[in-house]
XYZ file of C-alpha atoms in Angstrom:
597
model
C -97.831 -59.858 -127.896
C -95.414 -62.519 -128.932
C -94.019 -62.523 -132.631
C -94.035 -65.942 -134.890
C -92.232 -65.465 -137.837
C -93.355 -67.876 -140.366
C -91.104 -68.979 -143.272
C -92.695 -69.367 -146.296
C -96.416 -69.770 -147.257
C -97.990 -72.447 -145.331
C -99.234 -75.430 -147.528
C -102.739 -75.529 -148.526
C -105.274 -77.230 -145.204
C -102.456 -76.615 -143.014
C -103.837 -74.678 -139.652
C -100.169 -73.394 -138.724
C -101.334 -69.809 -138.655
C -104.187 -70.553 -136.594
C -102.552 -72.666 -134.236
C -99.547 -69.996 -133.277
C -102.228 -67.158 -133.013
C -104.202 -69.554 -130.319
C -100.821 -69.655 -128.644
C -100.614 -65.867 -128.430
C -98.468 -64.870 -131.166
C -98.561 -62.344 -133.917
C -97.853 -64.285 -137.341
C -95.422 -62.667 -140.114
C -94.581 -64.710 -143.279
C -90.896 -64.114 -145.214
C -90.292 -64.856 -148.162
C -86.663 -65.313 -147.541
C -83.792 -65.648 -144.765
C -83.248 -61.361 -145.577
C -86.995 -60.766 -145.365
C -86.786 -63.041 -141.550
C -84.036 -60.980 -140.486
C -85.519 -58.108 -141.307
C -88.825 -58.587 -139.482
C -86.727 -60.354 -136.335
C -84.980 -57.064 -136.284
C -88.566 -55.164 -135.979
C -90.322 -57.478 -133.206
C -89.054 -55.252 -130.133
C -86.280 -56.657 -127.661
C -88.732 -57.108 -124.608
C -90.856 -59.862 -126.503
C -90.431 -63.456 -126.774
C -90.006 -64.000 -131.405
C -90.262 -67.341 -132.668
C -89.320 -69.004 -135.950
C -91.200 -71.734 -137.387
C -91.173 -73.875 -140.645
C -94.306 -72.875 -142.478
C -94.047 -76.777 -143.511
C -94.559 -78.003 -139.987
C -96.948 -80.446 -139.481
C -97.125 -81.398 -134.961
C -100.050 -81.189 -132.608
C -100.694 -78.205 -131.163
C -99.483 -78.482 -127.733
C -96.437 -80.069 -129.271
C -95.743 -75.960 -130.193
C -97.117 -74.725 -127.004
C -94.536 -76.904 -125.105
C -91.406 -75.532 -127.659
C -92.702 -71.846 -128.246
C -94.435 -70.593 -125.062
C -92.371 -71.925 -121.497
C -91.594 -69.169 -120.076
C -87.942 -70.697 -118.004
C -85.856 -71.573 -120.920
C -84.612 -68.090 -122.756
C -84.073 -70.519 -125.919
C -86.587 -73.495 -126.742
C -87.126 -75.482 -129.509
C -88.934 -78.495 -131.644
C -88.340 -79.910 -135.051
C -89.313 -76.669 -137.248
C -89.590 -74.336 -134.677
C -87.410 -72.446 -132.328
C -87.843 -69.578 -129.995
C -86.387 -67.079 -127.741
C -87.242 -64.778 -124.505
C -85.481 -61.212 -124.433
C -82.692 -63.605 -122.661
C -82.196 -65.114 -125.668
C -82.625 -62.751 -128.196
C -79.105 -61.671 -128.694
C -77.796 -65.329 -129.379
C -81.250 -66.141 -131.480
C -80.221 -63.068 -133.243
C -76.659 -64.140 -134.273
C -77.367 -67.457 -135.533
C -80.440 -65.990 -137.764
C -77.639 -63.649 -139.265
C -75.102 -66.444 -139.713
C -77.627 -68.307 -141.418
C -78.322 -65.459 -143.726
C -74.659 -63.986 -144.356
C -74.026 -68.437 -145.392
C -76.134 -67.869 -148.356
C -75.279 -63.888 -149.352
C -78.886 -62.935 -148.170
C -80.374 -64.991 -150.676
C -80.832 -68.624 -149.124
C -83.754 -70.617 -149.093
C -85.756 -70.775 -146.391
C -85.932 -74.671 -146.298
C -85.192 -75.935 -142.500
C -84.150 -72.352 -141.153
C -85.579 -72.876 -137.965
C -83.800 -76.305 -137.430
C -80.455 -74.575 -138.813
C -80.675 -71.614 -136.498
C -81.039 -74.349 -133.723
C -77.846 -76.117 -135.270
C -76.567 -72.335 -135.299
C -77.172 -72.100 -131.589
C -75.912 -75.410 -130.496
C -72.699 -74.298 -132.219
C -72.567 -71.277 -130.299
C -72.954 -73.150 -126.848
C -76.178 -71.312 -126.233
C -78.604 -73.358 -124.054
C -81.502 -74.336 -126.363
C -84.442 -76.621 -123.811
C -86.028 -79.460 -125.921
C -89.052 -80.933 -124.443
C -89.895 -84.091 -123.870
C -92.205 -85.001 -126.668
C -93.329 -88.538 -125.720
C -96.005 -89.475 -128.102
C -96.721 -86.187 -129.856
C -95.462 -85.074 -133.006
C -93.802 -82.057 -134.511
C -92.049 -82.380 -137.818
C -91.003 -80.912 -140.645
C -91.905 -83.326 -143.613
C -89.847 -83.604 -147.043
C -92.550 -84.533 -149.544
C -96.048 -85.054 -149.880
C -95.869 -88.981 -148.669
C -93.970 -88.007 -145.711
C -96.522 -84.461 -144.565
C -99.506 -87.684 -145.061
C -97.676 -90.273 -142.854
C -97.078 -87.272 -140.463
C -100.816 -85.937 -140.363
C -102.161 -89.244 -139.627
C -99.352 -89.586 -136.859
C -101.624 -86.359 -135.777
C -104.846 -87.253 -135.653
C -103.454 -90.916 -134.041
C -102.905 -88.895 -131.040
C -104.988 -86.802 -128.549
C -102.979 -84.644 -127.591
C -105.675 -82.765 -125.088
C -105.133 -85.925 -122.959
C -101.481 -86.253 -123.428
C -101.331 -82.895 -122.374
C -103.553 -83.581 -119.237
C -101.302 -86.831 -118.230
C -98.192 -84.031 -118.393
C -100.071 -81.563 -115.782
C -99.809 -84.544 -113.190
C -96.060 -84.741 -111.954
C -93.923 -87.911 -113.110
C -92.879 -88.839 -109.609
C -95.080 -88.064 -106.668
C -96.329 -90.300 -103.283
C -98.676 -93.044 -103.398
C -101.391 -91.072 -101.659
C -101.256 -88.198 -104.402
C -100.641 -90.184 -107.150
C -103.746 -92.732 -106.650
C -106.334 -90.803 -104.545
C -105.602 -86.959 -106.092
C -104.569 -86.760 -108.948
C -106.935 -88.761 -110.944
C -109.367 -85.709 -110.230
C -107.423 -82.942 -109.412
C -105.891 -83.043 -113.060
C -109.602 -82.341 -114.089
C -110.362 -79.527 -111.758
C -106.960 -78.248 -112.934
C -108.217 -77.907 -116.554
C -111.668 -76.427 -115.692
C -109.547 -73.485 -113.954
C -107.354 -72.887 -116.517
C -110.195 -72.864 -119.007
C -111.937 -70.127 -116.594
C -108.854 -68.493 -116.847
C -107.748 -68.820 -113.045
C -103.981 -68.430 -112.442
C -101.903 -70.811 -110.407
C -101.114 -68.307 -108.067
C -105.107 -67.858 -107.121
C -104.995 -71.559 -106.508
C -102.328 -71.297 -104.161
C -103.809 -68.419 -101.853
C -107.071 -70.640 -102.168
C -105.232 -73.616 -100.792
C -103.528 -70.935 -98.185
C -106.600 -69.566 -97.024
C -108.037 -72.969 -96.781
C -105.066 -74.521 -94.642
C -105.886 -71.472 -92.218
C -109.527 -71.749 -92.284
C -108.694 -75.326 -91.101
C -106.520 -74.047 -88.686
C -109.091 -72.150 -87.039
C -111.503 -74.615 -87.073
C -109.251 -76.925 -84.831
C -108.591 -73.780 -82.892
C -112.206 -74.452 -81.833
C -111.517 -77.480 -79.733
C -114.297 -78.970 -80.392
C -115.523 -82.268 -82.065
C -117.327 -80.570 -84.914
C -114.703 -78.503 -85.185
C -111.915 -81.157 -85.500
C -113.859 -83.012 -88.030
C -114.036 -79.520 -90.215
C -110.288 -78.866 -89.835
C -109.795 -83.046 -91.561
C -111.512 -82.282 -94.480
C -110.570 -78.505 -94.760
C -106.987 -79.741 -94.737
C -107.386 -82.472 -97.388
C -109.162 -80.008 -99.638
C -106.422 -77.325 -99.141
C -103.856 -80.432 -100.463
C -106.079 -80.820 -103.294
C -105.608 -77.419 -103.862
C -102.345 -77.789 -103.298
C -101.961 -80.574 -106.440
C -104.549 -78.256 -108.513
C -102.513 -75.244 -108.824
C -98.384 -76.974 -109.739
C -100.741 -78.860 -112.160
C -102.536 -75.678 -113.831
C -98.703 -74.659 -114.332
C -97.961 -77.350 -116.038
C -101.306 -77.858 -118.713
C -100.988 -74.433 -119.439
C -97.046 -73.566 -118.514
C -97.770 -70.736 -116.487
C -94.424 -70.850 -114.796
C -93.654 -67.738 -112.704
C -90.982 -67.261 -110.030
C -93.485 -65.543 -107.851
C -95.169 -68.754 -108.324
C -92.824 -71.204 -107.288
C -91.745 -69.031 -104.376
C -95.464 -68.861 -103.366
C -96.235 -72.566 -104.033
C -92.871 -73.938 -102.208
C -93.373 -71.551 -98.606
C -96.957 -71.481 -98.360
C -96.521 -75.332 -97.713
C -94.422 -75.103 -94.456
C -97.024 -72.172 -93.574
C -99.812 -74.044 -93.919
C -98.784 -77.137 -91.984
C -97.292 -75.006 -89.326
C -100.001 -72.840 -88.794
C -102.224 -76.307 -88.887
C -99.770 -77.835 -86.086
C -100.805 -74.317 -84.212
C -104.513 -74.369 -84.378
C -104.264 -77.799 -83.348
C -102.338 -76.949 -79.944
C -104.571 -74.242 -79.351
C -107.659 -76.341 -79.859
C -106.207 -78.877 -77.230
C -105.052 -76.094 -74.965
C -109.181 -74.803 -74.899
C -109.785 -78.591 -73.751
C -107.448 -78.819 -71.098
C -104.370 -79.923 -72.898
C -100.937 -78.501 -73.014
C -99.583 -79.960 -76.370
C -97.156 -76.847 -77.700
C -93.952 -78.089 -76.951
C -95.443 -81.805 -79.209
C -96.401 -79.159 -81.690
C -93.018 -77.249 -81.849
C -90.967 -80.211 -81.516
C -93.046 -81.765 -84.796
C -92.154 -78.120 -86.342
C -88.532 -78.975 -85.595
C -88.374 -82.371 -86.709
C -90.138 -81.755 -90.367
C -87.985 -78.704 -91.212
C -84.590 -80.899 -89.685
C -85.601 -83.216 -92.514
C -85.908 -80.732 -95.197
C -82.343 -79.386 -93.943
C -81.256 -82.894 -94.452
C -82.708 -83.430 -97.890
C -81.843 -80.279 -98.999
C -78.492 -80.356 -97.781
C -77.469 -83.726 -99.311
C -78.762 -82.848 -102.682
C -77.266 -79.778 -103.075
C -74.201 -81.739 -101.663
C -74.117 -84.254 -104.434
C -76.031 -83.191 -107.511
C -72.973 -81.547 -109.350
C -70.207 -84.166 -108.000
C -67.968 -86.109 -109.475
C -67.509 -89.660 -109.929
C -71.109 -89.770 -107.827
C -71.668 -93.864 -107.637
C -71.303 -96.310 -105.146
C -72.862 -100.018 -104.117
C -75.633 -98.636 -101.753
C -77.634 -96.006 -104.616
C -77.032 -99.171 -107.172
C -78.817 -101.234 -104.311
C -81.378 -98.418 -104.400
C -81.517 -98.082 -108.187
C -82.850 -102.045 -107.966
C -85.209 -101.694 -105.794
C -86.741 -98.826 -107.882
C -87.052 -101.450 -110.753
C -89.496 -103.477 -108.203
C -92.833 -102.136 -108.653
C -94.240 -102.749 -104.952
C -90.978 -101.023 -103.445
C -91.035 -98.084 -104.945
C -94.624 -97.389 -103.174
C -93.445 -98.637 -100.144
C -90.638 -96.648 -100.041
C -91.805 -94.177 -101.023
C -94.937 -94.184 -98.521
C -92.240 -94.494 -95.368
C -90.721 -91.265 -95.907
C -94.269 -89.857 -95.340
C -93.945 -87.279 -97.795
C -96.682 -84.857 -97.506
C -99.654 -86.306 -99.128
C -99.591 -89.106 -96.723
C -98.618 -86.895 -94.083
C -101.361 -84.657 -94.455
C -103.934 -87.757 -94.695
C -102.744 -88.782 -91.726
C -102.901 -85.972 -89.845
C -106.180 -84.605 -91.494
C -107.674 -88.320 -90.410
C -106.578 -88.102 -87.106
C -107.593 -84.716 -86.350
C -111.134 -85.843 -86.903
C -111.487 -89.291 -85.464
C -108.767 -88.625 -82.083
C -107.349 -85.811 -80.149
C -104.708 -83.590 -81.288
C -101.923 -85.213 -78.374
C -102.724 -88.366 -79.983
C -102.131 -87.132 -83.224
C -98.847 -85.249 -82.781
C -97.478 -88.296 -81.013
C -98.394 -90.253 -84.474
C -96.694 -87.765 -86.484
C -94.205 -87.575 -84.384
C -93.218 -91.265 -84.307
C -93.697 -91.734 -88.360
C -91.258 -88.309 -88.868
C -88.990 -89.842 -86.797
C -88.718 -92.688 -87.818
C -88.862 -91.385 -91.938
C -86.153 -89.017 -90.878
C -84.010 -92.137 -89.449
C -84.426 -94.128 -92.413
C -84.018 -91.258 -94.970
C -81.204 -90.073 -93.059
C -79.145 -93.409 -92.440
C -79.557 -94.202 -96.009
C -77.659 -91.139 -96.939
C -74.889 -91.422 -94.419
C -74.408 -95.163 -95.900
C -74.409 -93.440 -99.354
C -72.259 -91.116 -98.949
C -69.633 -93.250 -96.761
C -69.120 -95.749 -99.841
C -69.214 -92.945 -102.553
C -66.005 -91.718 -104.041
C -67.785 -88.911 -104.979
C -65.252 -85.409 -105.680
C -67.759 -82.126 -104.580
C -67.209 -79.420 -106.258
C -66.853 -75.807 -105.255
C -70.380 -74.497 -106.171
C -71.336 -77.635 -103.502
C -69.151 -77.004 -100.616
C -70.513 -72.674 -100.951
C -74.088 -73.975 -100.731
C -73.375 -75.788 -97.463
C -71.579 -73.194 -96.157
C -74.507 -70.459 -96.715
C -76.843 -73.308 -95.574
C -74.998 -73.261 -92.480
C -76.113 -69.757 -91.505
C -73.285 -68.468 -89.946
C -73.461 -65.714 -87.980
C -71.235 -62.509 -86.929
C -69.835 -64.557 -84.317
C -68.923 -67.570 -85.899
C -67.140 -65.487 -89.253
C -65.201 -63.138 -86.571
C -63.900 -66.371 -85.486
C -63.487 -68.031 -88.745
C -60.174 -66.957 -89.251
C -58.450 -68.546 -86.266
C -60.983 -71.442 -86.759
C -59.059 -71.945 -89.963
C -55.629 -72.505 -88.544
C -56.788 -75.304 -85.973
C -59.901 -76.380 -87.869
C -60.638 -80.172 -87.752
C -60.569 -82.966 -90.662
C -64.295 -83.916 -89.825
C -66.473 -80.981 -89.691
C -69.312 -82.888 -88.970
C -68.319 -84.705 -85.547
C -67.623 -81.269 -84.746
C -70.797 -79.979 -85.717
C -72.411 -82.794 -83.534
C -69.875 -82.519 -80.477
C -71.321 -78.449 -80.740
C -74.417 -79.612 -80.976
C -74.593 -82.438 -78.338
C -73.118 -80.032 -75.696
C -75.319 -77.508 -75.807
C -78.660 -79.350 -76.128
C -77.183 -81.415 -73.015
C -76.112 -78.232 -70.924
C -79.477 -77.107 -71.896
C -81.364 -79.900 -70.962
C -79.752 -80.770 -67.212
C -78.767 -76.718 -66.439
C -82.486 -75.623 -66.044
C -83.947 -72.544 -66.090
C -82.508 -69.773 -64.574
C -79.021 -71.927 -64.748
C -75.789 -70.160 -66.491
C -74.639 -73.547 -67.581
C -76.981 -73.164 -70.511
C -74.777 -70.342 -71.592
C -71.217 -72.391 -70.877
C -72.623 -75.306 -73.414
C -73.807 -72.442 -75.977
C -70.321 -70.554 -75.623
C -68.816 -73.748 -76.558
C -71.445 -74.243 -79.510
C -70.137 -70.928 -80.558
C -66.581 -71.432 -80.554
C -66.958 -75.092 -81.927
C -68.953 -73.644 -84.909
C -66.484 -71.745 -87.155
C -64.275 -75.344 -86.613
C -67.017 -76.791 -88.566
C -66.669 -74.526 -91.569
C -63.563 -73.466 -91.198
C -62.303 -75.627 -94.318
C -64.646 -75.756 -97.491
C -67.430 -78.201 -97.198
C -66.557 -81.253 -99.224
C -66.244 -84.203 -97.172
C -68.436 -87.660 -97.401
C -70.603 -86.236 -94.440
C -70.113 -82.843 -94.299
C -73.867 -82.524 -95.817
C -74.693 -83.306 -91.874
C -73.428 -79.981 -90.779
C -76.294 -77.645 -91.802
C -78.934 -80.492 -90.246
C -76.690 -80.269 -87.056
C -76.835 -76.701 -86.758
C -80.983 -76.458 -87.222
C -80.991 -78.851 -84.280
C -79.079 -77.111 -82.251
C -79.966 -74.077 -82.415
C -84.045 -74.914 -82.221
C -83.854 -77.757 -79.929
C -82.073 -75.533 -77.538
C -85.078 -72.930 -77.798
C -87.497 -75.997 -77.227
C -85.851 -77.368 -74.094
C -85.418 -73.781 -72.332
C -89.220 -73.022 -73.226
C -90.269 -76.002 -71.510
C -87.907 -75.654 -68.602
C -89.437 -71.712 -68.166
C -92.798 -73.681 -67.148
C -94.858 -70.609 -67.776
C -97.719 -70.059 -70.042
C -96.876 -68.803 -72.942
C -93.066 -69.517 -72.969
C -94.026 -72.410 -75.711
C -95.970 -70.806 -78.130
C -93.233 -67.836 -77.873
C -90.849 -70.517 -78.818
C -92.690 -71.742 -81.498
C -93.287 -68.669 -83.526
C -89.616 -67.726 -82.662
C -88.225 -71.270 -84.473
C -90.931 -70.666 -87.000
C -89.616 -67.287 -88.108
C -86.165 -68.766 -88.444
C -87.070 -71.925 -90.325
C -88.660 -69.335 -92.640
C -85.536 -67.676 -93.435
C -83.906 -71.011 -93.273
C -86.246 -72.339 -96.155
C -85.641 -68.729 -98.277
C -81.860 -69.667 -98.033
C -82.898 -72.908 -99.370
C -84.445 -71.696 -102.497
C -82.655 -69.056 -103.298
C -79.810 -71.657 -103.190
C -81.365 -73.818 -105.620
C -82.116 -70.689 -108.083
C -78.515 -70.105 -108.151
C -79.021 -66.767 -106.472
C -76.873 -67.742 -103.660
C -77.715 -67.453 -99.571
C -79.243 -64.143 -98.201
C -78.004 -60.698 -97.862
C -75.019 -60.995 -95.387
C -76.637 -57.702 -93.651
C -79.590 -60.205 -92.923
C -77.535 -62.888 -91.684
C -75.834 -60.419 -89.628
C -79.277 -58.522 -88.273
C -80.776 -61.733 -86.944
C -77.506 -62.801 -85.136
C -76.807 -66.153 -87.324
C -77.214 -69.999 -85.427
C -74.900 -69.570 -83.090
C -76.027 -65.521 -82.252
C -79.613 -66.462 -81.436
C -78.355 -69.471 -79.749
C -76.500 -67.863 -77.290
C -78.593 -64.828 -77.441
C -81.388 -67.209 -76.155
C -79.327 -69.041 -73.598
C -78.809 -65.379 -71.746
C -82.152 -64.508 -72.117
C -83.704 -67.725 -70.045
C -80.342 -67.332 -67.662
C -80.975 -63.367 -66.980
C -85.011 -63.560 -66.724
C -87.526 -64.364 -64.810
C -89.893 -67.403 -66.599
C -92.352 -64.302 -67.397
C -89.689 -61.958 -68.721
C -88.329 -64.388 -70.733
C -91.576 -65.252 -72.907
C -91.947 -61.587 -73.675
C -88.624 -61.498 -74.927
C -88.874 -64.556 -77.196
C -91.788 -62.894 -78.513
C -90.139 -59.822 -79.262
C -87.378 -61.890 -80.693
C -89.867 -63.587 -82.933
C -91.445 -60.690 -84.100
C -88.293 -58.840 -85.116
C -86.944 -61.961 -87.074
C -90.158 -62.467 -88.626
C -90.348 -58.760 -89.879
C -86.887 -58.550 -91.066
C -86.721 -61.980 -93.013
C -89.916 -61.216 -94.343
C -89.348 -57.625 -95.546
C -85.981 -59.022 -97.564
C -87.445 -62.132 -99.085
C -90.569 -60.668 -100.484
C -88.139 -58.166 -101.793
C -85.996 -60.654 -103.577
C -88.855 -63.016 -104.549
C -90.780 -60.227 -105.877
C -88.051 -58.127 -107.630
C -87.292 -59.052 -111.741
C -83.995 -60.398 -110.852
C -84.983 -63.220 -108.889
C -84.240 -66.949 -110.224
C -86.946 -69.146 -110.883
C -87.563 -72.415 -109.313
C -89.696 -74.971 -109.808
C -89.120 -78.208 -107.760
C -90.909 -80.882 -109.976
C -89.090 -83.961 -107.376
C -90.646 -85.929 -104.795
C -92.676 -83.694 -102.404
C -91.535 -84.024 -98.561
């Protein structure tokens, strides 16, 4: 159990006491900054202590949002201030300071605000949450605790605190069609004590269930896979919102909430193809080339954030263009809306599933990624071409791991170096052009495949040969994903076999995985994967080649039993290490509270 440590008797009427024991913590009072030392000393080191103003006077989830998030090692509010075992050491020294200041003998007035003071001056991290319109406060007379108290009871803070469990910033579809319910079915399962984590598996298990049910082929079965999809989104909305009314937080959590997404839409794309496939209709490589194009734009977003969040000097005319049009209340939703983040995305699909066939509906999707991806994507390049942005190191390493680079492209890395180009990403795209084109006009059974992946491999290490800070070298991750699962696409549909597509498809599906763990590790500050990973499962350019051989040195039949093989082996190995990581105590957490793609 936590420990509150309260100083000084709590004025008569005031429900302090009761208020931190609803929150989970065991109270202790002091009687002075020795006697608080004393019992901070006793509270063991693997429990979150907190120290709070026996004068406070707040709402109650004003203290739940200071005393009981579990990311921040140090939070705080006006009278009250907390620490996690992380924490403890620096939460520790300032309570001393405090105490040594005054010879053991000063009075307890404001010690929680002056240990905060304490920390600040220590450069310890101390997380202050947004209040908005609730109160916490520490009043200096009797006038001021009765003006504060009716500040109180002014508020409810039960539905401030329901408006908070709904994200700030989401897409039009969530935002007017979800979440005015889905906040409500998010506080009935907190109440009934269900964990966000349940809430994701349910929204899992209902993604597949859909799945199946367009695995079925049949009307019926399409119409069940619409709504089974819409209530898995709900789901979806339900259980980041449960996090946030009742802060929850949990790596696991946000590891779980952020790849079950991609799982559930690609395992959706599947059923669909193998619903059409029982009516006739061969629509894998439509489903693995709408696989491709949504994680390509992920790469892309993901890349030119982590490209540009820590920079320098970040500004130029087209954001400031941007910035206005955010001020315009009907562009926002409209921009918004053409990006087709995934609320939309999923309506649309979930809608068209039931009312058309599922060729009709991948060519929809299709066209709308493609052209959100174009518009997303050009307004970057233009962003970053009139920027005068300086990246910093941090930046230019998270590209690089992004990148992926194999054993063959670091053996090379040091020659790469002494002839390496000033523009990594036309080489990237010169790599990538040639081998989707020797690809595309080699055919199967052709060794030219192989020629335009040799060069892809030498051209590679030129691309990251130099640290990644140029205007546009954000593109060369993106680059590389296309490459490297285009090329799979094109040779599965050149094999003209059954079975060669879906193959592909849970080949590119295992490395978009570990693509995606890269991704959030990344943002947890954690860094890329293992480099025995990277190494295991051959890097872009390995598996690239690797798969250009393959479809040049097999028959058509041959070669879908190895890509299945292939699959299997990358699935099993980037699985084993990222539950691993994601499971482990060490592991960073990350919670992505932006606009969902």
């Amino acid at each position: 159990m936590s420990t509150a440590i309260l100083t000084g008797q709590p004025v008569p009427g005031s429900s302090i006491e009761d208020d931190l024991r609803s929150l989970g913590f065991d109270v202790r009072i002091a009687a002075d900054t020795t006697e608080a030392e004393t019992l901070l000393a006793a509270v063991p080191g693997d429990r979150r202590v907190a120290v709070v103003d026996a004068r406070f006077v707040g709402h109650l989830h004003a203290l739940r949002l200071g005393l009981t998030d579990p990311r921040f090692p140090l939070a705080a509010v006006p009278g009250a201030v907390t620490a996690q075992p992380a924490g403890r050491q620096a939460l520790t020294r300032a309570m001393a300071r405090e105490n040594s200041a005054g010879g053991g003998t000063t009075l307890l007035d404001n010690l929680a605000d002056r240990i905060v003071t304490a920390l600040d001056a220590d450069g310890s991290a101390v997380h202050r949450p947004e209040l908005g319109s609730l109160v916490a406060t520490v009043p200096a007379d009797a006038q001021a605790g009765s003006e504060a108290r009716q500040a109180v009871a002014a508020v409810d803070d039960e539905a401030v605190r329901l408006k908070s469990a709904v994200k700030s910033r989401d897409g039009f579809f969530t935002t007017h069609f979800i979440s005015p319910y889905s906040r409500y079915i998010a506080r009935w399962c907190a109440r009934r004590g269900l964990t966000p984590n349940q809430v994701t598996t349910a929204s899992l298990i209902t993604a597949l269930i859909a799945a199946g049910c367009a695995a079925t082929g049949t009307r019926a079965g399409f119409v069940a896979a619409g709504v089974l999809l819409i209530a898995s989104f709900v789901l979806d909305c339900v259980d980041g919102q449960i996090a946030r009314y009742s802060l929850q937080y949990s790596t696991l959590g946000a590891w779980l909430d952020a790849t079950f997404d991609r799982a559930k839409e690609y395992a959706y794309y599947a059923g669909l193809a193998l619903g059409a496939a029982r009516g006739g209709d061969d629509v894998w490589a439509l489903a693995l080339g709408a696989m491709i194009l949504q994680t390509c734009r992920h790469v892309v977003d993901f890349s030119f954030n982590e490209a540009n969040h820590d920079a320098t000097a970040n500004t130029s005319p087209t954001a400031a263009l941007s910035d206005k049009l955010d001020s315009v209340g009907w562009t926002v939703w409209v921009r918004r809306m053409i990006v087709l983040p995934i609320g939309e995305r999923w309506a649309m699909i979930a809608v068209l599933t039931a009312v058309t066939t599922p060729r009709i509906t991948f060519y929809v999707l299709l066209v709308g990624c493609a052209f959100a991806a174009t518009y997303t994507t050009a307004g970057r390049v233009l962003r970053s071409l009139t920027r005068k942005a300086r990246r910093t190191d941090r930046a230019a390493q998270a590209l690089a791991d992004l990148a992926d680079s194999g054993p063959l492209a670091q053996g090379l890395t040091r020659i790469a170096r002494r002839v390496s180009l000033r523009a990594p990403a036309h080489t990237a795209l010169a790599g990538t052009a040639v081998v989707l084109l020797a690809a595309w006009f080699g055919g199967y059974g052709s060794w030219v495949p192989v020629l335009g992946a040799v060069f892809y491999v030498l051209q590679s290490p030129l691309a990251v040969a130099r640290p990644l800070k140029g205007s546009l070298d954000w593109l060369v991750p993106p680059l590389f994903r296309a490459a490297e699962y285009c090329t799979v696409l094109i040779l599965a549909v050149k094999a003209e076999v059954n079975g060669a597509l879906p193959a592909a498809f849970g080949l590119v599906a295992a490395v978009a995985y570990h693509h995606y763990d890269t991704v959030y590790r990344i943002r947890g500050n954690a860094g890329a994967s293992p480099a025995w990973l990277v190494r295991a499962i051959g890097g872009h350019e390995g598996r690239t080649l690797l798969v250009t051989v393959l479809a040049a040195a097999l028959t058509a039949s041959q070669f879908t039993v190895a890509l299945t093989v292939l699959a299997v082996a990358v699935a099993l190995l980037v699985l084993f290490e990222s539950i691993r990581f994601w499971v482990s105590a060490g592991a960073p957490a990350v919670h992505d509270e932006g606009e969902p793609a």
